[in-house]
Amino acid sequence: MLTIAEQWEQLAMEKGIEKGEARLLTQLLTWRFGPPPAWVETKLAHAEPALMEAWAKRVLDAQTLDAVFVERG
């Protein structure tokens, strides 16, 4: 069982990783499509890590910025 301090440390580390992933995805999007609009930054700020990973993979072959973020069922 983790102590409260260890739990906080783990949470901080997870949040730091998520911020780094969002930053890298923003850089990839900017390189491919130009500076992203505000709605992209909002999506990245609220996305789960698995969703950001899916978007990052789509950057490789998406023809448009919208295609990166299209919902897939």
Coordinates of N, CA and C in Angstrom, one line a residue:
M1 N 0.8 -1.2 0.0 CA 0.0 0.0 0.0 C 0.9 1.2 0.0
L2 N 0.6 2.2 -0.9 CA 1.4 3.4 -1.0 C 1.0 4.4 0.1
T3 N 2.0 5.1 0.5 CA 1.7 6.2 1.4 C 1.1 7.4 0.6
I4 N 0.5 8.3 1.3 CA -0.1 9.5 0.7 C 1.0 10.2 -0.1
A5 N 2.2 10.4 0.4 CA 3.3 11.1 -0.3 C 3.6 10.3 -1.6
E6 N 3.6 9.0 -1.6 CA 3.9 8.2 -2.7 C 2.8 8.3 -3.8
Q7 N 1.6 8.3 -3.3 CA 0.4 8.5 -4.2 C 0.5 9.8 -4.9
W8 N 0.8 10.9 -4.2 CA 1.0 12.2 -4.8 C 2.1 12.2 -5.8
E9 N 3.2 11.6 -5.5 CA 4.3 11.5 -6.4 C 4.0 10.8 -7.7
Q10 N 3.3 9.7 -7.5 CA 2.9 8.9 -8.7 C 1.9 9.7 -9.5
L11 N 0.9 10.4 -8.9 CA 0.0 11.2 -9.7 C 0.7 12.3 -10.4
A12 N 1.7 12.9 -9.7 CA 2.4 14.0 -10.4 C 3.2 13.5 -11.6
M13 N 3.8 12.3 -11.4 CA 4.5 11.7 -12.5 C 3.6 11.4 -13.7
E14 N 2.5 10.9 -13.4 CA 1.5 10.5 -14.5 C 1.1 11.8 -15.2
K15 N 0.8 12.9 -14.5 CA 0.4 14.1 -15.1 C 1.5 14.7 -15.9
G16 N 2.7 14.6 -15.4 CA 3.9 15.1 -16.2 C 4.0 14.3 -17.5
I17 N 3.8 13.0 -17.5 CA 3.9 12.2 -18.7 C 2.8 12.7 -19.7
E18 N 1.6 12.8 -19.2 CA 0.5 13.3 -20.0 C 0.8 14.6 -20.7
K19 N 1.3 15.5 -19.9 CA 1.6 16.9 -20.4 C 2.7 16.7 -21.5
G20 N 3.7 15.9 -21.3 CA 4.7 15.7 -22.3 C 4.2 15.1 -23.6
E21 N 3.3 14.1 -23.4 CA 2.6 13.5 -24.6 C 1.8 14.5 -25.4
A22 N 1.1 15.4 -24.7 CA 0.3 16.4 -25.3 C 1.2 17.4 -26.0
R23 N 2.3 17.7 -25.4 CA 3.3 18.7 -26.0 C 3.9 18.1 -27.3
L24 N 4.3 16.8 -27.2 CA 4.8 16.2 -28.4 C 3.8 16.1 -29.5
L25 N 2.6 15.7 -29.2 CA 1.5 15.7 -30.2 C 1.3 17.0 -30.8
T26 N 1.3 18.1 -30.0 CA 1.1 19.4 -30.5 C 2.2 19.8 -31.5
Q27 N 3.5 19.4 -31.2 CA 4.6 19.6 -32.1 C 4.4 18.9 -33.4
L28 N 4.0 17.6 -33.3 CA 3.8 16.8 -34.6 C 2.7 17.5 -35.4
L29 N 1.6 17.9 -34.8 CA 0.5 18.5 -35.5 C 0.9 19.8 -36.2
T30 N 1.7 20.6 -35.4 CA 2.2 21.8 -36.0 C 3.1 21.6 -37.2
W31 N 4.0 20.6 -37.1 CA 4.9 20.3 -38.1 C 4.1 19.9 -39.4
R32 N 3.1 19.1 -39.2 CA 2.3 18.5 -40.3 C 1.3 19.5 -40.9
F33 N 0.6 20.2 -40.0 CA -0.6 21.0 -40.5 C -0.5 22.5 -40.2
G34 N 0.6 22.9 -39.5 CA 0.7 24.3 -39.1 C 0.1 24.5 -37.7
P35 N 0.2 25.7 -37.2 CA -0.2 25.9 -35.8 C -1.7 25.4 -35.6
P36 N -1.9 24.6 -34.6 CA -3.3 24.1 -34.3 C -4.2 25.1 -33.8
P37 N -5.5 25.1 -34.1 CA -6.5 26.0 -33.6 C -6.7 25.7 -32.1
A38 N -7.4 26.6 -31.5 CA -7.7 26.4 -30.0 C -8.5 25.2 -29.7
W39 N -9.4 24.7 -30.6 CA -10.1 23.5 -30.3 C -9.2 22.3 -30.1
V40 N -8.1 22.3 -30.9 CA -7.2 21.1 -30.8 C -6.5 21.1 -29.4
E41 N -6.1 22.3 -28.9 CA -5.5 22.4 -27.6 C -6.4 22.0 -26.5
T42 N -7.7 22.3 -26.7 CA -8.7 21.9 -25.7 C -8.9 20.4 -25.7
K43 N -8.9 19.8 -26.9 CA -9.0 18.3 -27.0 C -7.9 17.7 -26.3
L44 N -6.7 18.1 -26.6 CA -5.5 17.5 -26.0 C -5.4 17.7 -24.5
A45 N -5.9 18.8 -24.0 CA -5.9 19.0 -22.5 C -6.8 18.1 -21.8
H46 N -7.8 17.6 -22.5 CA -8.8 16.8 -21.8 C -8.8 15.3 -22.2
A47 N -7.8 14.9 -23.0 CA -7.8 13.6 -23.6 C -7.2 12.5 -22.7
E48 N -7.6 11.3 -22.7 CA -7.0 10.2 -22.0 C -5.7 9.8 -22.8
P49 N -4.7 9.3 -22.1 CA -3.5 8.9 -22.8 C -3.7 8.0 -24.0
A50 N -4.6 7.0 -23.9 CA -4.8 6.1 -25.0 C -5.4 6.8 -26.3
L51 N -6.2 7.8 -26.1 CA -6.7 8.6 -27.2 C -5.7 9.4 -27.8
M52 N -4.8 10.0 -27.0 CA -3.7 10.8 -27.5 C -2.8 9.9 -28.4
E53 N -2.6 8.7 -27.9 CA -1.7 7.8 -28.7 C -2.4 7.5 -30.1
A54 N -3.7 7.3 -30.1 CA -4.3 7.0 -31.4 C -4.2 8.2 -32.3
W55 N -4.4 9.4 -31.7 CA -4.2 10.6 -32.6 C -2.8 10.7 -33.1
A56 N -1.8 10.4 -32.3 CA -0.4 10.5 -32.7 C -0.2 9.6 -33.9
K57 N -0.7 8.4 -33.8 CA -0.5 7.5 -34.9 C -1.2 8.0 -36.2
R58 N -2.3 8.6 -36.0 CA -3.1 9.2 -37.2 C -2.3 10.3 -37.9
V59 N -1.5 11.1 -37.1 CA -0.8 12.2 -37.7 C 0.1 11.7 -38.8
L60 N 0.5 10.4 -38.8 CA 1.4 9.9 -39.8 C 0.8 9.8 -41.2
D61 N -0.5 9.5 -41.2 CA -1.1 9.4 -42.6 C -2.3 10.2 -42.8
A62 N -2.8 11.0 -41.9 CA -4.0 11.8 -42.1 C -3.7 12.9 -43.1
Q63 N -4.7 13.1 -43.9 CA -4.5 14.1 -45.0 C -4.9 15.5 -44.5
T64 N -5.7 15.6 -43.4 CA -6.1 16.8 -42.8 C -6.1 16.8 -41.3
L65 N -6.1 17.9 -40.7 CA -6.1 18.0 -39.3 C -7.4 17.4 -38.7
D66 N -8.5 17.6 -39.4 CA -9.8 17.0 -38.9 C -9.7 15.5 -38.9
A67 N -9.0 14.9 -39.9 CA -8.9 13.5 -40.0 C -8.2 12.9 -38.8
V68 N -7.3 13.6 -38.2 CA -6.6 13.1 -37.0 C -7.6 12.9 -35.9
F69 N -8.6 13.7 -35.8 CA -9.5 13.7 -34.6 C -10.8 13.1 -34.9
V70 N -11.0 12.6 -36.1 CA -12.3 12.0 -36.4 C -12.6 10.8 -35.4
E71 N -13.9 10.7 -35.0 CA -14.3 9.6 -34.1 C -14.4 8.3 -35.0
R72 N -13.8 7.3 -34.5 CA -13.9 6.0 -35.2 C -14.6 5.0 -34.2
G73 N -15.5 4.2 -34.8 CA -16.3 3.3 -34.0 C -15.7 2.0 -34.2

